[in-house]
Amino acid sequence: MKKRAMLKWAAAMWLLVFVNGSWPEAGAGDSQRADQALSNITRAILESGEKFILISIEPIRTLPERSTAKTEYFHNHKVLGQTEIKDPKQKSELLKALYTGVEQYEKGEFAVPECFVPRHGIKAVAGTNWVELVICFECKQIVEDSNKGHAWTMVSEEPRQLFNRTLQEAGVLLAKR
């Protein structure tokens, strides 16, 4: 069991360094483990924040182009489009799907991530606090970045359909498979 926990920790650290370009800070947020399923602080910002934006991103990381000021990037992924979720019911449905996806994966077996090709992101703001989630449903990972620190968790593919439908209904382009 210790070997599995060590592999999980190593995979999480590798992913954080790869995605964020830095080692996670000790004591970030209220999470004692890098793999804790969305910290309480993150959940509070997602649930009560005044801004909640669902983002469609290009799965391949690219460096921002200096010559194109119009191109927007989210964690070095080109933004294909985004929609601000203002309807509390719709926001609640998206969060319920996300939390259920995290809980479903926690009940499943851990697998070392083989990829990280995210197609979805969430940005939430509550006052001066913010959180950004970079989500890869393909390899079932979420990277959490906030003004409180960095974390990582796993998620099932379950929320993907709702996220895609929400983006499409808002006229946002989805990344190609």
Short mmCIF file of C-alpha atoms in Angstrom, two decimals:
data_model
loop_
_atom_site.label_atom_id
_atom_site.label_comp_id
_atom_site.label_asym_id
_atom_site.label_seq_id
_atom_site.Cartn_x
_atom_site.Cartn_y
_atom_site.Cartn_z
CA MET A 1 0.00 0.00 0.00
CA LYS A 2 2.88 2.37 0.73
CA LYS A 3 4.25 1.81 -2.78
CA ARG A 4 0.91 2.82 -4.32
CA ALA A 5 0.74 5.97 -2.19
CA MET A 6 4.31 6.87 -3.16
CA LEU A 7 3.54 6.36 -6.88
CA LYS A 8 0.43 8.51 -6.55
CA TRP A 9 2.40 11.26 -4.80
CA ALA A 10 5.19 11.13 -7.40
CA ALA A 11 2.68 11.32 -10.26
CA ALA A 12 0.97 14.31 -8.63
CA MET A 13 4.25 16.15 -8.12
CA TRP A 14 5.37 15.46 -11.70
CA LEU A 15 2.06 16.75 -13.02
CA LEU A 16 2.20 19.94 -10.94
CA VAL A 17 5.72 20.71 -12.07
CA PHE A 18 4.82 19.97 -15.70
CA VAL A 19 1.60 22.00 -15.76
CA ASN A 20 2.51 24.90 -13.48
CA GLY A 21 6.26 24.99 -13.99
CA SER A 22 6.92 25.01 -10.25
CA TRP A 23 7.01 22.78 -7.19
CA PRO A 24 3.91 23.07 -4.95
CA GLU A 25 4.26 25.22 -1.87
CA ALA A 26 4.18 23.49 1.49
CA GLY A 27 0.89 24.02 3.27
CA ALA A 28 -0.88 25.36 0.21
CA GLY A 29 -4.57 25.88 0.83
CA ASP A 30 -6.04 23.65 3.51
CA SER A 31 -4.89 20.46 1.81
CA GLN A 32 -2.38 18.27 3.63
CA ARG A 33 -1.92 16.02 0.58
CA ALA A 34 -1.41 16.99 -3.05
CA ASP A 35 -4.14 14.56 -4.08
CA GLN A 36 -6.87 15.72 -1.69
CA ALA A 37 -10.12 16.06 -3.57
CA LEU A 38 -10.63 19.80 -4.02
CA SER A 39 -9.84 21.67 -0.83
CA ASN A 40 -12.49 23.34 1.30
CA ILE A 41 -11.17 26.73 0.23
CA THR A 42 -11.50 25.78 -3.45
CA ARG A 43 -15.04 24.53 -2.93
CA ALA A 44 -16.00 27.74 -1.11
CA ILE A 45 -14.66 29.90 -3.95
CA LEU A 46 -16.39 27.73 -6.58
CA GLU A 47 -19.71 27.78 -4.73
CA SER A 48 -19.92 31.35 -3.44
CA GLY A 49 -17.75 33.32 -5.85
CA GLU A 50 -19.16 36.19 -7.84
CA LYS A 51 -17.55 34.87 -11.04
CA PHE A 52 -17.69 31.33 -12.40
CA ILE A 53 -16.34 30.84 -15.92
CA LEU A 54 -16.37 27.56 -17.86
CA ILE A 55 -13.59 27.45 -20.44
CA SER A 56 -12.93 25.34 -23.55
CA ILE A 57 -9.20 24.97 -24.22
CA GLU A 58 -6.93 23.46 -26.84
CA PRO A 59 -5.47 20.29 -25.28
CA ILE A 60 -1.90 20.83 -26.45
CA ARG A 61 0.14 23.31 -24.40
CA THR A 62 1.64 26.18 -26.35
CA LEU A 63 3.54 29.25 -25.37
CA PRO A 64 1.53 32.41 -25.78
CA GLU A 65 2.20 34.13 -29.09
CA ARG A 66 3.68 37.57 -28.56
CA SER A 67 2.53 38.88 -31.93
CA THR A 68 -1.15 38.04 -31.41
CA ALA A 69 -2.54 40.11 -28.57
CA LYS A 70 -6.08 38.82 -29.25
CA THR A 71 -5.25 35.19 -28.45
CA GLU A 72 -6.13 34.26 -24.88
CA TYR A 73 -4.39 31.49 -22.96
CA PHE A 74 -5.34 29.51 -19.86
CA HIS A 75 -2.36 27.78 -18.23
CA ASN A 76 -0.52 27.77 -21.57
CA HIS A 77 -3.51 26.30 -23.40
CA LYS A 78 -5.13 28.35 -26.14
CA VAL A 79 -8.67 29.35 -25.15
CA LEU A 80 -11.23 28.25 -27.74
CA GLY A 81 -14.03 30.05 -25.93
CA GLN A 82 -15.61 30.55 -22.55
CA THR A 83 -18.89 31.30 -20.92
CA GLU A 84 -19.61 32.96 -17.61
CA ILE A 85 -22.18 30.94 -15.69
CA LYS A 86 -24.51 33.43 -14.02
CA ASP A 87 -27.54 31.20 -13.42
CA PRO A 88 -27.21 29.74 -9.88
CA LYS A 89 -29.08 26.57 -10.90
CA GLN A 90 -26.76 25.93 -13.84
CA LYS A 91 -23.69 26.61 -11.68
CA SER A 92 -25.02 24.22 -9.05
CA GLU A 93 -25.54 21.49 -11.67
CA LEU A 94 -22.00 21.91 -12.99
CA LEU A 95 -20.51 21.78 -9.50
CA LYS A 96 -22.62 18.78 -8.52
CA ALA A 97 -21.36 16.95 -11.63
CA LEU A 98 -17.75 17.93 -10.83
CA TYR A 99 -17.97 16.86 -7.17
CA THR A 100 -19.71 13.61 -8.13
CA GLY A 101 -16.95 12.94 -10.68
CA VAL A 102 -14.29 13.44 -8.00
CA GLU A 103 -16.15 11.21 -5.53
CA GLN A 104 -16.72 8.49 -8.15
CA TYR A 105 -13.04 8.37 -8.95
CA GLU A 106 -12.06 8.21 -5.28
CA LYS A 107 -14.06 4.97 -5.02
CA GLY A 108 -12.26 3.54 -8.05
CA GLU A 109 -8.74 2.24 -8.51
CA PHE A 110 -5.82 4.64 -8.86
CA ALA A 111 -3.89 4.65 -12.11
CA VAL A 112 -0.69 6.55 -12.87
CA PRO A 113 -1.58 9.32 -15.30
CA GLU A 114 -0.44 8.60 -18.83
CA CYS A 115 -1.33 11.93 -20.37
CA PHE A 116 -2.47 15.42 -19.62
CA VAL A 117 -4.43 16.84 -22.55
CA PRO A 118 -7.05 19.02 -20.85
CA ARG A 119 -9.97 20.39 -22.83
CA HIS A 120 -11.82 22.15 -20.00
CA GLY A 121 -11.09 24.78 -17.41
CA ILE A 122 -12.92 26.62 -14.68
CA LYS A 123 -12.04 29.99 -13.25
CA ALA A 124 -13.85 31.23 -10.15
CA VAL A 125 -13.34 34.47 -8.24
CA ALA A 126 -14.59 35.36 -4.75
CA GLY A 127 -13.40 38.79 -3.69
CA THR A 128 -9.61 38.70 -3.83
CA ASN A 129 -9.52 34.90 -3.83
CA TRP A 130 -9.47 32.91 -7.06
CA VAL A 131 -9.16 29.34 -8.20
CA GLU A 132 -8.45 27.87 -11.64
CA LEU A 133 -9.06 24.24 -12.49
CA VAL A 134 -7.44 22.68 -15.55
CA ILE A 135 -9.41 19.49 -16.30
CA CYS A 136 -8.47 16.47 -18.42
CA PHE A 137 -11.36 14.02 -18.50
CA GLU A 138 -9.36 11.74 -20.82
CA CYS A 139 -6.79 10.90 -18.16
CA LYS A 140 -9.12 11.83 -15.30
CA GLN A 141 -7.07 14.61 -13.71
CA ILE A 142 -7.69 18.07 -12.31
CA VAL A 143 -4.91 20.54 -11.58
CA GLU A 144 -6.00 23.16 -9.07
CA ASP A 145 -4.19 26.49 -9.01
CA SER A 146 -5.20 29.35 -6.72
CA ASN A 147 -3.86 32.28 -4.78
CA LYS A 148 -3.66 29.80 -1.88
CA GLY A 149 -1.43 27.27 -3.69
CA HIS A 150 -1.48 24.26 -5.97
CA ALA A 151 -3.12 20.86 -5.70
CA TRP A 152 -4.08 17.92 -7.86
CA THR A 153 -6.86 15.34 -7.83
CA MET A 154 -8.52 12.72 -9.97
CA VAL A 155 -11.99 12.86 -11.54
CA SER A 156 -14.18 10.44 -13.49
CA GLU A 157 -15.27 11.19 -17.07
CA GLU A 158 -18.87 11.65 -15.89
CA PRO A 159 -18.98 15.51 -15.86
CA ARG A 160 -17.58 15.82 -19.41
CA GLN A 161 -20.95 15.49 -21.16
CA LEU A 162 -22.57 18.26 -19.08
CA PHE A 163 -19.53 20.53 -19.46
CA ASN A 164 -19.53 20.03 -23.25
CA ARG A 165 -23.29 20.60 -23.53
CA THR A 166 -23.06 23.79 -21.45
CA LEU A 167 -20.26 25.14 -23.63
CA GLN A 168 -22.03 24.20 -26.87
CA GLU A 169 -25.32 25.81 -25.74
CA ALA A 170 -23.33 29.01 -25.15
CA GLY A 171 -21.92 28.81 -28.70
CA VAL A 172 -18.41 27.90 -27.54
CA LEU A 173 -16.20 25.79 -29.79
CA LEU A 174 -14.98 22.49 -28.32
CA ALA A 175 -11.54 21.01 -28.92
CA LYS A 176 -11.36 18.24 -31.48
CA ARG A 177 -10.73 14.76 -30.18
#
